[in-house]
Tab-separated table of C-alpha atoms and ligand atoms in Angstrom:
chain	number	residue	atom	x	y	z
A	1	UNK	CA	-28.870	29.148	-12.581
A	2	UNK	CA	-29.631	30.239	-9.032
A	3	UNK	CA	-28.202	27.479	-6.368
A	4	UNK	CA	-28.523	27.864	-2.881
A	5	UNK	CA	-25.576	25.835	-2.258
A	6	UNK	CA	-22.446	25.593	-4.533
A	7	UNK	CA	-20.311	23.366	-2.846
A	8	UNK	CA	-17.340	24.731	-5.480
A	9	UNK	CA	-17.670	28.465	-3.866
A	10	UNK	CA	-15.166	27.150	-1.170
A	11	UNK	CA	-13.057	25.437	-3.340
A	12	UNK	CA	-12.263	28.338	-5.872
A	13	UNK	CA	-8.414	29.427	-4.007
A	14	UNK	CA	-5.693	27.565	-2.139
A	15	UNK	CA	-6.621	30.288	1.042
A	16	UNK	CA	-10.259	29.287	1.193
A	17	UNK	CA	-9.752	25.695	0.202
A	18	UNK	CA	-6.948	25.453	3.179
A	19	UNK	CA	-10.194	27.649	5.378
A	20	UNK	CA	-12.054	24.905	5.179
A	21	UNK	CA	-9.951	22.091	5.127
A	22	UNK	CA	-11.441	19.471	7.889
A	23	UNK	CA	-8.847	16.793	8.437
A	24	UNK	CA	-5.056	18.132	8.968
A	25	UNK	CA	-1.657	15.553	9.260
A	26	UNK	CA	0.395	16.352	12.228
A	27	UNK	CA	4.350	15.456	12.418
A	28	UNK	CA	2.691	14.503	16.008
A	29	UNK	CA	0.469	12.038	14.734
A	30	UNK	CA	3.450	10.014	13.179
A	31	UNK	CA	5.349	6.992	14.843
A	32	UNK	CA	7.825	5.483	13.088
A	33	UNK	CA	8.817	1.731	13.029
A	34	UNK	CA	12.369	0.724	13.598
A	35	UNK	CA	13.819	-2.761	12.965
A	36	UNK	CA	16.740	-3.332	15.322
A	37	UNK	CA	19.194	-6.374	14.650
A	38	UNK	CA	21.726	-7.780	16.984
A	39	UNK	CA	25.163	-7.423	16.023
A	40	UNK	CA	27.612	-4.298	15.324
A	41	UNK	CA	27.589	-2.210	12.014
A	42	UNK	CA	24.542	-3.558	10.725
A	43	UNK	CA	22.246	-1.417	8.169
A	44	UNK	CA	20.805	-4.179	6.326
A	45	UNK	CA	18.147	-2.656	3.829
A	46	UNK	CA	15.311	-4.652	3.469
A	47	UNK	CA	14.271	-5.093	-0.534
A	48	UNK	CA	10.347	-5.314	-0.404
A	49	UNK	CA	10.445	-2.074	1.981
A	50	UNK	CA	12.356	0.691	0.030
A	51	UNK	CA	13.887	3.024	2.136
A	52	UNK	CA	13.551	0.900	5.299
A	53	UNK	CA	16.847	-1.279	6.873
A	54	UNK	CA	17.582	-2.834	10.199
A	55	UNK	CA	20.229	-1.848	12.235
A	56	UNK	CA	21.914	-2.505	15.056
A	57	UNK	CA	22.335	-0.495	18.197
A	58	UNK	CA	25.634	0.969	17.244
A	59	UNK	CA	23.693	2.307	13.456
A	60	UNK	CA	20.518	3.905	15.325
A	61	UNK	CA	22.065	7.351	15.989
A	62	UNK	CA	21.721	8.541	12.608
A	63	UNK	CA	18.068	7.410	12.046
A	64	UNK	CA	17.286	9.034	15.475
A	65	UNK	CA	18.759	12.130	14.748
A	66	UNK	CA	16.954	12.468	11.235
A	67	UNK	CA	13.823	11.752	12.858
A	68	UNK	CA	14.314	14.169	15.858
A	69	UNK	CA	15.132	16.873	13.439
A	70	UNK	CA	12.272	16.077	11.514
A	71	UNK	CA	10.613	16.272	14.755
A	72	UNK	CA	8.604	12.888	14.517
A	73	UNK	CA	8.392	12.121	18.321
A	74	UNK	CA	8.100	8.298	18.497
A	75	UNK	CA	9.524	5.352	17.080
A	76	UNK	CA	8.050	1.612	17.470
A	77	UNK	CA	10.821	-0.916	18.358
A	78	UNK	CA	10.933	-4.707	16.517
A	79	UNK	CA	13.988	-6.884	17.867
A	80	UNK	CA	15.653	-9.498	15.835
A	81	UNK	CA	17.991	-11.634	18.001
A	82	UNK	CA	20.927	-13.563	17.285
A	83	UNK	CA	19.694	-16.388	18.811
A	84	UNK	CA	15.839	-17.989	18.835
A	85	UNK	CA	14.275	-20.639	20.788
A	86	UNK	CA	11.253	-22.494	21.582
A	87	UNK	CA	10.059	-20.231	23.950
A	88	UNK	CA	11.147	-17.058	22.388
A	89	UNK	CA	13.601	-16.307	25.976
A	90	UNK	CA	15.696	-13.405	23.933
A	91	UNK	CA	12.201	-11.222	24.173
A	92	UNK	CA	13.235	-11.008	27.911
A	93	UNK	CA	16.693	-10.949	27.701
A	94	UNK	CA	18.004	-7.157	28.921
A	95	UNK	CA	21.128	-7.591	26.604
A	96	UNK	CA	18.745	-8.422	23.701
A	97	UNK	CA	18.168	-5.866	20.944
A	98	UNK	CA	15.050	-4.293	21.841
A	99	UNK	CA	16.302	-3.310	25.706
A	100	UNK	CA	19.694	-2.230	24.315
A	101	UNK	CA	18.061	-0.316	21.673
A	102	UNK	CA	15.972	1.571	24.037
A	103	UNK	CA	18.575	2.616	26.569
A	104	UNK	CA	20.733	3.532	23.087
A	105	UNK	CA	17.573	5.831	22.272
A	106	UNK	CA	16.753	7.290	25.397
A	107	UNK	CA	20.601	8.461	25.704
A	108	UNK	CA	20.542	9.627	22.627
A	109	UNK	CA	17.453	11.348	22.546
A	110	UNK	CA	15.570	11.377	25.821
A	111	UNK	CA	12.413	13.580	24.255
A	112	UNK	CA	11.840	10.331	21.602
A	113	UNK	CA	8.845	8.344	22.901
A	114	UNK	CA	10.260	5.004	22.754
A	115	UNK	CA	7.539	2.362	21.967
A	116	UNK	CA	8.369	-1.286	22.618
A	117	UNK	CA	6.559	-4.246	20.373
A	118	UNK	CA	5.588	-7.022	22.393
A	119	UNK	CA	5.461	-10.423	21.164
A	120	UNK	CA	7.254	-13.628	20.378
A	121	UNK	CA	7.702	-14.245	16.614
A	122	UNK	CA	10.785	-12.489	15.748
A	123	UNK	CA	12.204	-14.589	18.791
A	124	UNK	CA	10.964	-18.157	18.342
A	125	UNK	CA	12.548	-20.933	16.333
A	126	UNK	CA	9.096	-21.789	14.915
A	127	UNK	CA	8.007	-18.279	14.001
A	128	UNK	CA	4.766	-18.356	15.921
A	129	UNK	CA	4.006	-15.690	18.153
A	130	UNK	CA	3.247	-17.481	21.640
A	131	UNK	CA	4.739	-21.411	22.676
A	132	UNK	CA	3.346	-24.416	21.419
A	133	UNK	CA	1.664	-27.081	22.239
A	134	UNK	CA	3.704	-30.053	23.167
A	135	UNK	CA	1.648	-32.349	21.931
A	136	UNK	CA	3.775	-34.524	18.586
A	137	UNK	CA	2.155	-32.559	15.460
A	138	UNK	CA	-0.543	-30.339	17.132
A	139	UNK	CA	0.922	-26.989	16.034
A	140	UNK	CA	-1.374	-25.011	18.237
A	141	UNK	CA	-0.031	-22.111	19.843
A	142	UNK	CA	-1.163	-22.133	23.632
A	143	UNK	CA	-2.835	-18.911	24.775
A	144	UNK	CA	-2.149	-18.933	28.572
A	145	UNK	CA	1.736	-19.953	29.178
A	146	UNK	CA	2.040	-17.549	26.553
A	147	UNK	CA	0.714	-14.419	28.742
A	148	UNK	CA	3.597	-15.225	31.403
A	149	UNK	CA	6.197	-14.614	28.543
A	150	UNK	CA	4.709	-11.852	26.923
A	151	UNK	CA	4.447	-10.324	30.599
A	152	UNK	CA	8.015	-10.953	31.200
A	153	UNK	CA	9.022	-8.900	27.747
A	154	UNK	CA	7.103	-6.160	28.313
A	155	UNK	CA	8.561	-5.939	31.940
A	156	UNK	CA	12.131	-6.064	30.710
A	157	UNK	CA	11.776	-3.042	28.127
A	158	UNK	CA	10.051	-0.877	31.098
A	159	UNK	CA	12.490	-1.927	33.117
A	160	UNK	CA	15.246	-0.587	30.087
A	161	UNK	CA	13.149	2.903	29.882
A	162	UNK	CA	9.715	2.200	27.205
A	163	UNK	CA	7.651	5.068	27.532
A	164	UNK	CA	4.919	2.785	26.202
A	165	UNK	CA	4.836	-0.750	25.687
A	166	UNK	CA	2.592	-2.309	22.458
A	167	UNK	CA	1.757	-6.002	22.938
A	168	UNK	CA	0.714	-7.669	19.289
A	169	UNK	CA	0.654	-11.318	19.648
A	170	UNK	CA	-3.510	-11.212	20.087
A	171	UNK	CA	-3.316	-13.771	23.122
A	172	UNK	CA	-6.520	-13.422	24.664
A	173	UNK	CA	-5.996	-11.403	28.289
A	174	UNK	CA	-2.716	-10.376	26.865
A	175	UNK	CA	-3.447	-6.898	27.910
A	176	UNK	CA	-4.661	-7.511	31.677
A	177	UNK	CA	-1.241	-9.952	32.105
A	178	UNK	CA	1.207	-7.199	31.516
A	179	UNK	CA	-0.839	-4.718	33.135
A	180	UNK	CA	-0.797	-6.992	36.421
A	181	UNK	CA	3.601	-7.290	35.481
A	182	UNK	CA	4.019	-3.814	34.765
A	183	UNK	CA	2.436	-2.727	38.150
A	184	UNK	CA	4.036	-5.955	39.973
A	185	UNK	CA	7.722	-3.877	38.743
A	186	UNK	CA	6.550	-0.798	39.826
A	187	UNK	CA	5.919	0.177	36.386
A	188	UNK	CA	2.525	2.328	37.403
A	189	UNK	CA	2.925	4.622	34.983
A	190	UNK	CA	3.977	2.796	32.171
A	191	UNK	CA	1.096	2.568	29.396
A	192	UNK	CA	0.094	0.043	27.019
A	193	UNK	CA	-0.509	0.491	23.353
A	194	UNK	CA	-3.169	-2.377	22.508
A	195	UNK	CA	-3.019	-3.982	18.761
A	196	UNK	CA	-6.687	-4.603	19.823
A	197	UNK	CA	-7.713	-5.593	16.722
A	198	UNK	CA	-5.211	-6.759	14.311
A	199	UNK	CA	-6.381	-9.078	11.192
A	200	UNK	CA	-4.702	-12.104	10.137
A	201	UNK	CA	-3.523	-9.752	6.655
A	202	UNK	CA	-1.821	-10.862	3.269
A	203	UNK	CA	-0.543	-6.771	3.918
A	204	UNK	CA	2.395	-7.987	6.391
A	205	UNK	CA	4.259	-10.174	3.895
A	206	UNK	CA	7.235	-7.460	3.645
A	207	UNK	CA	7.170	-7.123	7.198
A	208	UNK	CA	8.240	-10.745	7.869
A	209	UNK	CA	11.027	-10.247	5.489
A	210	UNK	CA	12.033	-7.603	8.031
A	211	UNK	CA	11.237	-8.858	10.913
A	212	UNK	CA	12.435	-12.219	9.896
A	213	UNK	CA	9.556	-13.567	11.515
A	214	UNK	CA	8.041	-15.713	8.818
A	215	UNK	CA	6.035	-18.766	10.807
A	216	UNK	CA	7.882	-22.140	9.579
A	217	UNK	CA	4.247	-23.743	9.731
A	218	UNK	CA	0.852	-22.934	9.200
A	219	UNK	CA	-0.451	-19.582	9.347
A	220	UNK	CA	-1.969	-17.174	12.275
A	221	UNK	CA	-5.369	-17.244	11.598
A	222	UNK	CA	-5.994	-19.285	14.804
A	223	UNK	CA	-5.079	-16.065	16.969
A	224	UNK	CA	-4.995	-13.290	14.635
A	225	UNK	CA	-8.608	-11.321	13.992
A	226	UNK	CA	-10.779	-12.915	10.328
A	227	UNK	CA	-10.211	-10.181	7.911
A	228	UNK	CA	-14.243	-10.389	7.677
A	229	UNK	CA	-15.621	-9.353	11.043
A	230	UNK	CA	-15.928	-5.899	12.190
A	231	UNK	CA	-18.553	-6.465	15.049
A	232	UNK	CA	-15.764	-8.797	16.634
A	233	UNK	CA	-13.155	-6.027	16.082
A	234	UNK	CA	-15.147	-3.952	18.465
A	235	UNK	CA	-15.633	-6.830	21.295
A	236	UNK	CA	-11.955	-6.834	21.132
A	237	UNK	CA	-11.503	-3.261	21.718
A	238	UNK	CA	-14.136	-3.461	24.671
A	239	UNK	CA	-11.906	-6.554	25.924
A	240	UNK	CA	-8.837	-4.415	26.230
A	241	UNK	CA	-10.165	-1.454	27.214
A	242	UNK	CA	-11.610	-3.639	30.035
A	243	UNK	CA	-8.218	-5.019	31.017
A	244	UNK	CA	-6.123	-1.257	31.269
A	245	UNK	CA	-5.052	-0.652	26.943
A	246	UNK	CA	-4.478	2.742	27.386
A	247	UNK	CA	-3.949	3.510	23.598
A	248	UNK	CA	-5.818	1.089	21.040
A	249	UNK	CA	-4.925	-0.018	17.977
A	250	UNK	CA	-6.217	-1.117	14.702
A	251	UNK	CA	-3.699	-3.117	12.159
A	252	UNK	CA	-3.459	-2.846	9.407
A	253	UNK	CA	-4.914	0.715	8.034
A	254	UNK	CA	-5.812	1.169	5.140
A	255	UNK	CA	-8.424	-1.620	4.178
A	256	UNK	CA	-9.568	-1.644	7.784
A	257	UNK	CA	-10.565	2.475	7.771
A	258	UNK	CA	-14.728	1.231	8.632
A	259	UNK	CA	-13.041	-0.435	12.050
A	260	UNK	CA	-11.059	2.737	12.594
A	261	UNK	CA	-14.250	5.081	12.371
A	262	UNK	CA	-16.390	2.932	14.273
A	263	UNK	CA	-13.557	2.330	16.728
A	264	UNK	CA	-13.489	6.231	16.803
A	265	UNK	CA	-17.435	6.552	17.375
A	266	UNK	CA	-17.441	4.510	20.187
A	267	UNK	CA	-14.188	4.359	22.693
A	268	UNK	CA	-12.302	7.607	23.977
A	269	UNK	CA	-9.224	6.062	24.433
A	270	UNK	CA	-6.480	7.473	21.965
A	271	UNK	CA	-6.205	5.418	18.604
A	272	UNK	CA	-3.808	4.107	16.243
A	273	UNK	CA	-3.547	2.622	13.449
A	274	UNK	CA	-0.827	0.498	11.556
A	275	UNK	CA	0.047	1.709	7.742
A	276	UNK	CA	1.610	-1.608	7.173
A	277	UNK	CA	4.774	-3.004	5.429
A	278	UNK	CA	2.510	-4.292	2.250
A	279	UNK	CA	0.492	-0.568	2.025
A	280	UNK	CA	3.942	0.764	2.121
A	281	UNK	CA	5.244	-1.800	-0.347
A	282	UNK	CA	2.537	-1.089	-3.172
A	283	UNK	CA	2.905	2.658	-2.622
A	284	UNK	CA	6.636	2.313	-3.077
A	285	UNK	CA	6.410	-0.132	-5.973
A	286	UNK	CA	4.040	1.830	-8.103
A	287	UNK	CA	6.383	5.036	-7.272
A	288	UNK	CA	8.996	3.042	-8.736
A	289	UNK	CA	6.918	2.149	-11.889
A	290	UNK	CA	6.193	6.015	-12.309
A	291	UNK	CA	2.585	4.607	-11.782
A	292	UNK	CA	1.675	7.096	-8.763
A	293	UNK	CA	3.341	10.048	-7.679
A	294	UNK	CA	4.853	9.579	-4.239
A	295	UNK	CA	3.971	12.440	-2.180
A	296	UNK	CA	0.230	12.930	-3.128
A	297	UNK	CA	-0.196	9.173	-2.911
A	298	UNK	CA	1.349	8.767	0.705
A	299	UNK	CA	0.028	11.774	1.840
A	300	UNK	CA	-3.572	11.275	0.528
A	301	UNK	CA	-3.508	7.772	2.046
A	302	UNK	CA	-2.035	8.938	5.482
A	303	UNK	CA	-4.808	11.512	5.622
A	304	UNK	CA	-7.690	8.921	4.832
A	305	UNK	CA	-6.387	7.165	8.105
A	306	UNK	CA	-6.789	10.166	10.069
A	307	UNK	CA	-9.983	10.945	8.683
A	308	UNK	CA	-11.301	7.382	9.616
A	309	UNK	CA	-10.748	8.489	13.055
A	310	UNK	CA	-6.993	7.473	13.981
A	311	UNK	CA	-5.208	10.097	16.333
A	312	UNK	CA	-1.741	7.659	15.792
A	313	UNK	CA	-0.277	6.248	12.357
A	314	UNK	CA	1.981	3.942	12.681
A	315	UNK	CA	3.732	4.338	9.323
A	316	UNK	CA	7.112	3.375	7.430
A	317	UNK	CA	6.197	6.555	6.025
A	318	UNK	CA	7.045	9.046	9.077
A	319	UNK	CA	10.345	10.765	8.147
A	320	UNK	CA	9.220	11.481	4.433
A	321	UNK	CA	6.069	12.876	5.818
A	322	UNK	CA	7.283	14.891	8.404
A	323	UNK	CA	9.783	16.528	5.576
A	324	UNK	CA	6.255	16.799	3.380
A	325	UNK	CA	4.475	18.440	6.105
A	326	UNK	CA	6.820	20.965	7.137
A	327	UNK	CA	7.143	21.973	3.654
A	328	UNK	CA	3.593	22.943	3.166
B	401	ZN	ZN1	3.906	-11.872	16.623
């Protein structure tokens, strides 16, 4: 039969398949998440995430090493503290784990784009992410006292060397507050990485294992994005964009991909996207099962992100792909 078009002409050999191949995986494109615990000789491995550990300060030089070898040029910093409060005060603390961490990194390796998380639930007694409410039983997490703490965080790991700062609590003018610190320091030049839109998702259960950020009440649906509305996902990107996100960010990945694209069609800025603990976690699991096999899986799953439009992936997946893509 005579066909104008045979779509399978260009598929026929790995050289003309790899010709036309649309949507490439850069080590670049990878940033890697990093949990880092107070204390000395910590690597605590963390059971849901396979693979993954915290560590303290003292522990990171490995892990950096591996990763600048694998050339994967940023990691994404998570504190735990020894101590939590009300108010989450060890977020600001320049002895805390985060700021110590940095200056460790940036010693160590001062190419490594260090990326700071910004928020308050791996700090707080209560597990929320801003302060609450005084009022006996309320449980609501105030948006605007919040913004002066968050501020204060993301001032104190500039001030310890963050080449980018990522605030993730979804406080409403989060954005525009640490902008207005950052330049207050004389941080100018200092950019922030927006979690713009990120869901209220069932996906970070292993995360809070990690993080040891669990909320002891309630949930974070009152601040975090309805796993249901896209349109709102994009007045939240507009919102930050307005108020100086240089870098957006959509969290998590990979049942979000529609937000990503039509995040991509409309804003310049540079996007990212989180492959979170959970995607990781069912990857991993059905690895371990002999269900899936690892590499296509992860990389297949990485590359629909990218294809959605994300220049960033945030993934617990970084150093494994970076050895994967150098090997092809
Ligand atoms: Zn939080």
């Amino acid at each position: 039969m005579s066909l104008t078009y045979r779509p399978r002409r260009l598929r026929r050999t790995s050289t003309l398949r790899q010709m036309v191949r649309e949507t490439a995986l850069r080590t670049d494109d990878l940033i890697a998440p990093l949990f880092i615990v107070e204390g000395h000789g910590l690597v605590r491995p963390i059971s849901s995430m396979p693979g993954q550990a915290q560590l303290s300060v003292d522990q990171l030089d490995r892990e950096i090493d591996q990763l600048m070898e694998l050339r994967v040029p940023a990691v994404l910093l998570f504190g735990i503290p020894a101590h939590k409060d009300a108010n989450g005060s060890a977020a600001w603390d320049p002895q805390g784990p985060v700021p110590s961490a940095i200056r460790a990194i940036k010693q160590r390796a001062p190419d490594m784009a260090v990326i700071a998380d910004v928020c308050l639930c791996e700090y707080t007694d209560h597990g929320h992410c801003g302060v609450l409410s005084p009022a006996p039983g309320s449980g609501d997490v105030l948006n605007d006292p919040t913004l002066d703490l968050l501020a204060r965080a993301a001032a104190a790991y500039a001030d310890a060397g963050a080449d980018i700062v990522a605030p993730s609590a979804m406080m409403d003018g989060q954005v525009a507050a640490i902008r207005a610190a950052l330049d207050r320091g004389g941080y100018l030049n200092v950019p922030i990485m927006a979690y713009a839109a990120k869901f209220a998702s069932a996906f970070y259960g292993p995360f809070r294992e990690a993080a040891e950020s669990t909320p002891q009440f309630g949930d974070r649906r009152a601040y975090q994005m309805d796993p249901a509305n896209g349109r709102e996902a994009l007045r939240e990107m507009a919102l930050d964009a307005a108020e100086g996100a240089d870098l957006l960010m959509v969290k998590p990945a990979g049942a979000y991909l529609d937000i990503i694209h039509a995040v991509r069609e409309r804003y310049d800025l540079p996007l990212a996207a989180y492959q979170v603990s959970g995607e990781y976690a069912m990857l991993k699991a059905a690895v371990q099962n002999g269900w899936l096999d690892e590499r296509r899986a992860a990389m297949e799953s990485l590359l629909g992100i990218k294809r959605a439009g994300a220049d960033l992936i945030i993934t617990y997946y970084a150093k494994q792909a970076a050895r994967w893509i150098a090997e092809e």
